[in-house]
Amino acid sequence: LISSAGKAAILYQSGFGGTGLFDEKKIRSRFVEELIWGEEQRQKRLLSPNDAPLHNISFNITPAASVERGIPKSDAAIRALNAWLKRPVSPTALDAYLHCPVQFFYSRLAGLTPPESVQEGDDPKGIGEFLHAVLQEFFAPHINTAIPHNFPGPEDEKRLADIYRRVLRTETDLPSSLPYTSLLMLENTGLLRLMNMLRQTTPGARVLALENALEAPLAVSGRKITLRGKLDRVDFRPHSDDQAEDCPSSTHQEGHFLILDYKSGRLPESKKAGFWSKDNPLWQAMAEWTPDAPPESKAFSALQTLASDLKSLQLPVYLYLHRHKHPEAAHNAAFVDLARSGAEKPLFIPAHFKDTGFEQPGAALRALYADFIPPLPTFVLRHLIECEEFAASPEKHCAWCPYAGLCRKRCG
């Protein structure tokens, strides 16, 4: 056919990245190679792209422009939200709304379940549950007992190692589900990090509760919302050594409650300098926010600013829950960095105390709580209830969001 044609054009694909769906070829076919070889024999030279009769043809494909798609609060969406708010609200749910209202809508209200995937790498959730189980069993005998100055002793370290290896091998699926190198690292490095955590335990600290489930009411926009959370560990920390044997109570003036949350992954730490200061304009912006706030105002973007500056409401909500049980006591909360050093990363540090006007740690912690903790969940819930749509918040998390394909629409 080609030999008998007056003019023929043969098109082929070359040098592109295929999808693997249709076995696309990245090299020229044998037939095309034979034609080119024949032409090179005739011209007595090797042909390069764009040497006749070879011609490059490229197509510039511009994807259709798109914008983030918000979800209006239809009657059906409002009914789903009202039904959801009748159930206890967790810090995880508040964080989901804080970082992306659209993702919150799809996962919490629409009930869209992310597609299941095969676990081929590490299992962060499984590892976190394993470490929680180990620490709960280890600290259970220490409840209501002051941590001694020589803690951990050799017997403590041996006991932790025994619990760690037994739970890993007999109470989890990690030995069969993790890649071999990850399992080796967990067996050795993970135990060392827990040992480091024990060595940093404050002498005189008293473990009061483990895996402590709490609820507390919060009045928001004329509604009574129930907050619920499970606290990994609650300590009483004396402000000086001579108070180590004192029994904590709701009116104790010489120490404070410390809520600890174990983190085996990346810590959601705030990097915003001056966040816990009354001079931070975000606090006024949250107080002034309304659904019709002008786009140019700080109030308009208060939710996005809070997500960027604070990262997570988990510790503030835990403080709110425990303070509801002990309204007169001083409180603080901290993440425990199990993935790295085992160190505690408290929400409030001594540098924050000076802005309160109080010299005593207990008084300063009470003032910080009163000024900053209740407004945080109150604002996020008020925004959820009163906003006119569930707006998209495009950020790095979009790259692994299971709903990313639903949240953009084409322009035009």
XYZ file of C-alpha atoms in Angstrom:
412
model
C 0.000 0.000 0.000
C 2.762 2.454 0.943
C 4.822 1.617 -2.150
C 1.855 2.220 -4.421
C 0.822 5.481 -2.753
C 1.799 8.786 -4.270
C 2.327 10.256 -0.784
C 2.114 8.543 2.595
C 2.496 9.805 6.171
C 3.275 7.305 8.942
C 2.708 8.533 12.499
C 4.237 6.897 15.546
C 4.700 7.714 19.219
C 8.104 7.950 20.771
C 9.721 9.196 23.974
C 6.667 9.631 26.207
C 5.761 8.230 29.598
C 3.003 5.665 29.265
C 0.306 4.919 31.796
C 0.768 1.176 31.590
C -2.915 0.701 30.793
C -2.533 -0.074 27.092
C 1.119 -1.197 26.817
C 2.139 1.903 24.904
C 5.552 1.685 23.216
C 8.301 4.225 23.805
C 10.365 3.036 20.782
C 9.663 2.942 17.061
C 8.186 -0.251 15.645
C 10.307 -2.650 13.547
C 8.356 -1.614 10.449
C 9.172 2.079 10.962
C 12.806 1.216 11.673
C 13.013 -0.702 8.390
C 11.617 2.261 6.454
C 14.093 4.655 8.096
C 16.973 2.238 7.487
C 16.055 2.041 3.822
C 15.995 5.834 3.552
C 19.367 6.094 5.343
C 20.814 3.575 2.901
C 19.519 5.664 0.030
C 20.896 8.961 1.460
C 24.077 7.267 2.743
C 23.839 8.965 6.166
C 22.111 8.566 9.516
C 18.923 10.555 9.854
C 18.260 12.801 12.834
C 14.865 14.119 13.946
C 13.555 16.728 11.480
C 15.836 15.380 8.704
C 13.457 14.693 5.829
C 11.534 12.508 5.618
C 11.553 12.441 9.475
C 9.550 15.231 11.096
C 8.823 15.897 14.765
C 5.232 16.700 15.619
C 4.469 17.913 19.143
C 1.135 18.768 20.678
C 0.939 21.199 23.574
C -2.033 20.155 25.658
C -3.167 22.718 28.216
C -5.443 21.306 30.905
C -8.721 23.067 31.475
C -8.496 25.742 34.155
C -10.093 24.769 37.436
C -10.886 26.295 40.787
C -11.539 24.807 44.220
C -15.144 23.816 44.629
C -16.906 24.749 47.853
C -20.011 22.888 48.969
C -23.020 25.136 49.672
C -24.999 24.421 52.807
C -28.081 22.947 51.221
C -31.039 21.808 53.327
C -29.726 18.251 53.119
C -26.235 19.350 54.254
C -27.715 21.266 57.193
C -29.765 18.240 58.247
C -26.666 16.047 58.097
C -24.698 18.585 60.138
C -27.426 18.903 62.766
C -27.580 15.129 63.140
C -23.793 14.935 63.426
C -23.657 17.639 66.108
C -26.032 15.648 68.303
C -23.223 13.129 68.801
C -20.047 13.830 70.807
C -17.403 15.756 68.841
C -13.785 14.605 68.955
C -10.589 16.666 68.585
C -9.836 14.670 65.420
C -13.097 15.847 63.853
C -12.357 19.463 64.785
C -8.898 19.152 63.227
C -10.456 17.733 60.057
C -12.706 20.786 59.723
C -9.905 23.162 60.713
C -7.645 22.007 57.877
C -10.242 21.460 55.131
C -14.011 21.920 55.487
C -14.584 20.104 52.175
C -12.736 17.011 53.351
C -14.672 17.216 56.621
C -17.953 17.278 54.678
C -17.127 14.265 52.529
C -15.734 12.147 55.364
C -17.959 13.139 58.297
C -21.284 14.234 56.809
C -21.556 12.610 53.375
C -20.149 9.333 54.691
C -17.859 8.745 51.707
C -15.396 6.046 52.693
C -11.903 6.377 51.179
C -11.014 3.493 48.862
C -9.196 0.651 50.564
C -5.602 0.106 49.610
C -3.152 -2.719 50.148
C -0.673 -2.063 52.962
C 2.669 -2.380 51.183
C 4.884 -0.210 53.403
C 4.975 0.869 57.024
C 1.849 0.902 59.163
C 1.849 4.184 61.139
C -1.537 3.511 62.738
C -0.588 -0.006 63.791
C 2.737 1.167 65.216
C 1.022 3.939 67.168
C -1.510 1.518 68.662
C 1.315 -0.867 69.590
C 3.331 1.823 71.418
C 0.207 3.026 73.245
C -0.503 -0.529 74.429
C 3.062 -0.983 75.686
C 3.078 2.277 77.643
C -0.360 1.654 79.120
C 0.705 -1.734 80.467
C 4.036 -0.387 81.716
C 2.618 2.592 83.632
C -0.450 0.812 85.063
C 1.371 -0.259 88.288
C 2.635 3.314 88.761
C -0.809 4.932 89.046
C -1.014 7.205 92.125
C 2.638 6.534 92.914
C 5.255 9.288 92.800
C 8.023 8.602 90.284
C 11.295 8.166 92.242
C 14.478 10.098 91.511
C 16.331 6.997 90.309
C 13.648 6.153 87.729
C 13.997 4.180 85.559
C 16.065 1.619 87.386
C 17.438 -1.595 85.838
C 14.269 -3.499 86.805
C 12.093 -0.852 85.129
C 14.102 -1.030 81.908
C 13.973 -4.837 81.872
C 10.236 -4.818 82.479
C 9.662 -2.318 79.647
C 11.774 -4.425 77.261
C 9.872 -7.599 78.201
C 6.486 -5.914 77.676
C 7.653 -4.367 74.411
C 8.830 -7.638 72.852
C 5.873 -9.673 74.096
C 3.222 -7.226 72.857
C 4.967 -6.842 69.519
C 5.186 -10.581 68.885
C 1.938 -11.860 70.392
C -0.607 -8.998 70.338
C -0.009 -7.279 66.982
C 0.186 -8.219 63.302
C 3.229 -6.000 62.772
C 5.792 -8.840 62.481
C 3.942 -10.183 59.430
C 2.736 -6.899 57.918
C 5.808 -4.641 58.146
C 8.704 -4.781 55.674
C 11.624 -6.671 57.207
C 13.858 -3.600 57.591
C 11.038 -1.624 59.227
C 10.403 -4.469 61.666
C 14.094 -4.593 62.627
C 14.069 -0.836 63.240
C 10.904 -1.084 65.333
C 12.321 -3.952 67.414
C 15.470 -2.034 68.280
C 15.175 1.715 67.722
C 11.565 1.897 68.921
C 12.463 0.343 72.269
C 15.417 2.721 72.698
C 13.132 5.713 72.137
C 10.740 4.518 74.809
C 13.704 4.092 77.159
C 14.693 7.693 76.407
C 11.170 8.798 77.270
C 11.348 7.066 80.651
C 14.691 8.689 81.443
C 13.119 12.115 80.917
C 10.236 11.503 83.317
C 10.029 14.239 85.946
C 10.953 12.927 89.427
C 7.992 13.272 91.772
C 5.468 13.109 88.947
C 2.385 11.088 89.775
C 0.538 9.143 87.060
C -3.170 9.644 87.730
C -4.907 8.033 84.760
C -4.245 6.102 81.551
C -6.477 6.043 78.453
C -8.891 8.345 80.290
C -12.134 8.946 78.337
C -13.806 12.277 79.164
C -16.760 14.358 77.988
C -17.645 18.007 78.591
C -20.373 20.359 77.312
C -19.629 23.502 75.301
C -22.194 26.181 74.476
C -21.840 27.359 70.850
C -24.272 29.421 68.757
C -27.208 28.640 71.014
C -26.448 24.917 71.048
C -25.057 22.573 73.655
C -22.242 20.613 72.014
C -20.600 17.648 73.723
C -16.835 17.311 73.347
C -15.301 13.891 73.870
C -11.720 12.644 73.923
C -9.492 9.911 75.280
C -6.401 11.149 77.125
C -3.384 8.865 76.804
C -2.045 9.806 80.223
C -2.741 12.323 82.988
C 0.018 13.255 85.428
C 0.186 15.496 88.436
C 3.419 17.460 88.314
C 4.566 19.247 91.494
C 6.229 22.643 91.118
C 8.992 21.653 93.549
C 10.481 18.426 94.906
C 9.111 18.800 98.417
C 5.544 18.557 97.062
C 6.076 15.141 95.436
C 4.195 13.273 98.161
C 1.239 15.649 98.271
C -2.045 14.208 97.095
C -3.427 16.239 94.163
C -6.911 17.636 94.364
C -9.028 20.065 92.428
C -7.898 22.886 94.682
C -4.208 21.954 94.855
C -2.115 25.101 94.577
C 1.415 23.684 94.419
C 1.382 21.767 91.162
C -0.525 21.215 87.962
C -2.161 18.509 85.927
C -0.273 17.568 82.758
C -2.144 15.799 79.956
C 0.225 13.742 77.802
C -0.501 12.609 74.253
C 1.872 10.061 72.718
C 2.886 10.778 69.130
C 4.707 8.158 67.064
C 4.581 10.312 63.929
C 5.159 13.934 63.090
C 4.250 16.400 65.835
C 1.626 19.035 64.957
C 3.625 21.738 66.733
C 2.856 25.424 66.339
C 5.751 27.399 64.835
C 4.034 30.754 65.234
C 5.979 33.012 67.594
C 3.720 34.947 69.944
C 0.683 32.736 69.315
C -0.226 32.590 73.038
C -0.221 36.365 73.396
C -3.130 38.783 73.644
C -1.301 40.922 71.084
C -1.777 38.207 68.475
C -4.398 39.663 66.085
C -5.826 36.203 65.435
C -7.732 36.218 68.742
C -9.626 39.367 67.776
C -10.159 38.021 64.255
C -11.760 34.843 65.627
C -13.990 36.862 67.957
C -15.091 39.148 65.108
C -15.661 36.431 62.518
C -19.098 36.289 60.912
C -20.256 34.464 57.760
C -20.348 37.780 55.878
C -16.936 39.063 57.007
C -15.293 41.175 54.240
C -12.698 39.191 52.219
C -10.026 41.776 52.972
C -10.469 41.449 56.759
C -8.426 39.230 59.074
C -11.687 37.745 60.343
C -12.481 36.360 56.868
C -9.413 34.108 56.870
C -9.330 33.391 60.624
C -9.932 29.643 60.176
C -7.081 29.274 57.658
C -4.764 31.347 59.866
C -5.576 29.191 62.889
C -4.877 26.010 60.896
C -1.521 27.397 59.780
C -0.441 28.770 63.162
C -1.675 26.162 65.649
C -1.832 22.981 63.487
C -4.070 21.030 65.884
C -6.789 21.515 68.497
C -6.055 18.184 70.157
C -4.191 19.433 73.230
C -6.463 22.470 73.789
C -9.550 20.221 73.684
C -7.940 17.756 76.093
C -7.237 20.648 78.454
C -10.856 21.768 78.170
C -12.125 18.262 78.947
C -9.944 17.740 82.016
C -10.416 21.288 83.311
C -14.176 20.688 83.259
C -13.542 17.883 85.764
C -11.104 19.965 87.880
C -12.205 23.596 87.362
C -9.923 25.178 89.977
C -6.694 23.357 89.123
C -3.806 24.486 86.967
C -3.403 22.573 83.709
C -0.946 22.065 80.898
C -0.681 19.530 78.066
C 2.150 18.109 76.016
C 2.881 15.886 73.060
C 5.414 13.127 73.747
C 7.727 12.719 70.759
C 8.020 8.925 70.565
C 9.305 9.041 66.981
C 12.515 10.848 67.912
C 13.805 11.886 71.326
C 10.971 10.830 73.640
C 10.843 14.410 74.932
C 7.711 16.203 76.096
C 6.625 19.214 74.005
C 4.304 21.247 76.257
C 1.643 23.574 74.965
C 2.574 26.307 77.452
C 6.222 26.962 78.368
C 7.704 29.345 80.983
C 8.302 31.989 78.297
C 4.510 32.328 78.022
C 4.071 32.946 81.758
C 5.463 36.487 81.824
C 2.660 37.827 79.603
C 0.080 36.723 82.179
C 1.405 39.006 84.931
C 1.734 36.071 87.357
C 5.032 34.799 88.704
C 3.748 31.511 90.111
C 3.456 28.735 87.479
C 0.050 27.608 88.742
C -1.487 31.076 88.512
C 0.088 31.661 85.103
C -1.283 28.372 83.748
C -4.777 29.211 85.014
C -4.612 32.592 83.284
C -3.370 31.099 80.016
C -6.187 28.558 80.082
C -8.865 31.171 80.759
C -7.616 33.531 78.034
C -6.907 31.095 75.226
C -8.270 27.560 75.573
C -12.112 27.843 75.542
C -12.141 30.263 72.549
C -10.401 27.732 70.285
C -13.014 24.927 70.042
C -15.753 27.538 70.375
C -14.577 29.400 67.267
C -14.093 26.282 65.116
C -17.533 24.939 66.029
C -19.136 28.357 65.494
C -17.520 28.554 62.078
C -18.799 25.054 61.264
C -22.349 25.894 62.334
C -22.667 29.408 60.898
C -20.634 29.361 57.666
C -22.578 29.434 54.397
C -20.533 26.748 52.646
C -17.877 24.129 53.228
C -14.907 25.816 51.594
C -11.886 24.040 50.170
C -8.498 24.707 51.744
C -5.858 23.796 49.134
C -2.614 22.818 50.845
C 0.033 20.095 50.791
C -2.478 17.606 52.181
C -4.352 17.714 48.852
C -1.662 15.446 47.345
C -2.864 12.477 49.441
C -6.492 13.505 50.045
C -8.859 10.712 48.887
C -11.439 13.343 47.889
C -9.147 15.558 45.799
C -10.879 14.594 42.562
C -14.215 15.826 43.904
C -13.058 19.196 45.044
C -12.152 21.021 41.825
C -14.340 22.176 38.943
C -13.520 23.391 35.446
C -13.912 27.030 34.584
C -16.064 28.042 31.632
